[in-house]
Amino acid sequence: MSQPLSFVVLGATGGIGSELCRRLAAKGARLTIGGRNELKLAELAAELGAHAYVVDATQGDQVDRLFDEAIRVNGIIHGVAHCVGSLLLKPAHLTSDAEWSATLETNLTSAFFTVRAAARTMMRTGGSVVLISSAVSQIGLANHEALAAAKAGIIGLMLSAAATYAPQGLRFNCVAPGLVRTPLTARLTGSESMLRASMRRHPLRRIGEPVDVVSAIEWLLDPAQSWVTGVVIPVDGGLSRILPSTRVSKDLQADGDEAAPYS
């Protein structure tokens, strides 16, 4: 019988993190989960039979202890998912110093501490580390300056780590979601008018659900993907790669054998 896989999930109580934990647990994985909300963390751990630790991922020593506990309990870590993040929608001229610092700390600093802890504990055994960036790191969206900078930094961090630790068989990859329906984005998805506008912006005409992102994370965590490292997978309904279709009047459509540019 093969050994159950062991995973560390940070930001485990969020919309994406909790869905990932449930999917991994359903496959028999051994989980070490971390988050700041002690009550939600305890409830999730009880539901899944996971080992839970209250962790502020912006504090390097706390992240290190989480990884140490995962090794102590399970003996090995096969994969890590960093699902920590925040949302700030403000133009640069209205963003305070405190908001800028908090956005970097929550997103980029926590990702760096996760990468560092993973490297220290997994260099001898190899494995997979998945970070969550965002579609806003790939395209220019208004009022996302601080968040876009932090999420782009995560991609740079991932690429460098992938190059550094490839000889040890330690893989680093990113997923870059568009707008996903989670508690964090409730103020964007809770309004019918804002929801419709967001759906129109995504070429597939819907916003994402946690399972959309989790499916990509699971794929990257799977040891079967042992030849995949240094990639960013857009999970964004086409937002960062293609333009939504636009209806045009018939007199502007091409005639004969030439295809119309839009439909």
CSV table of C-alpha atoms in Angstrom, one decimal, residues 47-133:
chain,number,residue,atom,x,y,z
A,47,GLU,CA,-14.1,18.0,10.2
A,48,LEU,CA,-11.1,16.6,8.3
A,49,GLY,CA,-9.0,15.0,11.0
A,50,ALA,CA,-6.2,17.5,10.2
A,51,HIS,CA,-3.5,18.8,12.5
A,52,ALA,CA,-4.1,22.5,12.9
A,53,TYR,CA,-1.9,25.4,14.1
A,54,VAL,CA,-2.7,29.0,14.6
A,55,VAL,CA,-0.2,30.9,12.4
A,56,ASP,CA,0.3,34.4,11.3
A,57,ALA,CA,2.0,33.8,7.9
A,58,THR,CA,3.5,37.2,7.9
A,59,GLN,CA,5.8,36.1,10.8
A,60,GLY,CA,8.6,33.9,9.6
A,61,ASP,CA,9.2,32.2,12.9
A,62,GLN,CA,5.6,31.1,13.1
A,63,VAL,CA,5.7,29.7,9.5
A,64,ASP,CA,8.9,27.8,10.4
A,65,ARG,CA,7.2,26.2,13.4
A,66,LEU,CA,4.3,25.1,11.3
A,67,PHE,CA,6.6,23.3,9.0
A,68,ASP,CA,8.5,21.8,11.9
A,69,GLU,CA,5.3,20.5,13.3
A,70,ALA,CA,4.3,19.0,10.0
A,71,ILE,CA,7.6,17.1,9.9
A,72,ARG,CA,7.2,16.0,13.5
A,73,VAL,CA,3.7,14.6,13.0
A,74,ASN,CA,4.0,13.2,9.4
A,75,GLY,CA,7.7,12.7,8.9
A,76,ILE,CA,7.7,14.2,5.4
A,77,ILE,CA,6.0,17.0,3.4
A,78,HIS,CA,5.1,16.1,-0.1
A,79,GLY,CA,3.4,19.4,-1.0
A,80,VAL,CA,2.6,22.9,0.2
A,81,ALA,CA,-0.1,25.4,-0.8
A,82,HIS,CA,0.1,29.0,0.1
A,83,CYS,CA,-3.5,30.3,0.1
A,84,VAL,CA,-3.0,33.5,2.1
A,85,GLY,CA,-4.1,36.7,0.6
A,86,SER,CA,-5.9,40.0,0.8
A,87,LEU,CA,-7.9,42.3,-1.4
A,88,LEU,CA,-7.3,46.1,-1.8
A,89,LEU,CA,-9.0,48.0,-4.6
A,90,LYS,CA,-7.7,51.5,-4.5
A,91,PRO,CA,-5.8,53.8,-6.9
A,92,ALA,CA,-2.2,54.5,-5.9
A,93,HIS,CA,-3.0,58.2,-4.9
A,94,LEU,CA,-5.6,57.0,-2.3
A,95,THR,CA,-3.5,54.1,-0.9
A,96,SER,CA,-2.0,54.9,2.5
A,97,ASP,CA,1.4,53.7,3.6
A,98,ALA,CA,-0.3,51.3,6.0
A,99,GLU,CA,-2.4,49.8,3.3
A,100,TRP,CA,0.6,49.4,1.0
A,101,SER,CA,2.6,47.7,3.7
A,102,ALA,CA,-0.3,45.4,4.8
A,103,THR,CA,-0.9,44.3,1.2
A,104,LEU,CA,2.8,43.4,0.7
A,105,GLU,CA,3.0,41.7,4.1
A,106,THR,CA,-0.1,39.6,3.7
A,107,ASN,CA,0.5,38.5,0.1
A,108,LEU,CA,4.2,38.7,-0.7
A,109,THR,CA,6.0,38.5,2.6
A,110,SER,CA,3.9,35.5,3.7
A,111,ALA,CA,4.6,33.8,0.4
A,112,PHE,CA,8.4,34.4,0.9
A,113,PHE,CA,8.3,32.9,4.4
A,114,THR,CA,6.4,29.9,3.0
A,115,VAL,CA,9.0,29.4,0.2
A,116,ARG,CA,11.8,29.7,2.7
A,117,ALA,CA,10.3,27.2,5.1
A,118,ALA,CA,9.5,24.8,2.3
A,119,ALA,CA,13.1,24.9,1.0
A,120,ARG,CA,14.6,24.3,4.4
A,121,THR,CA,12.4,21.3,5.1
A,122,MET,CA,11.9,19.7,1.6
A,123,MET,CA,15.3,20.1,-0.2
A,124,ARG,CA,16.3,16.5,0.6
A,125,THR,CA,13.0,14.9,-0.4
A,126,GLY,CA,11.7,17.2,-3.1
A,127,GLY,CA,8.0,18.0,-3.6
A,128,SER,CA,5.7,20.7,-4.9
A,129,VAL,CA,5.0,24.2,-3.6
A,130,VAL,CA,2.0,26.1,-5.1
A,131,LEU,CA,1.6,29.9,-4.6
A,132,ILE,CA,-1.5,31.9,-5.5
A,133,SER,CA,-0.9,35.0,-7.6
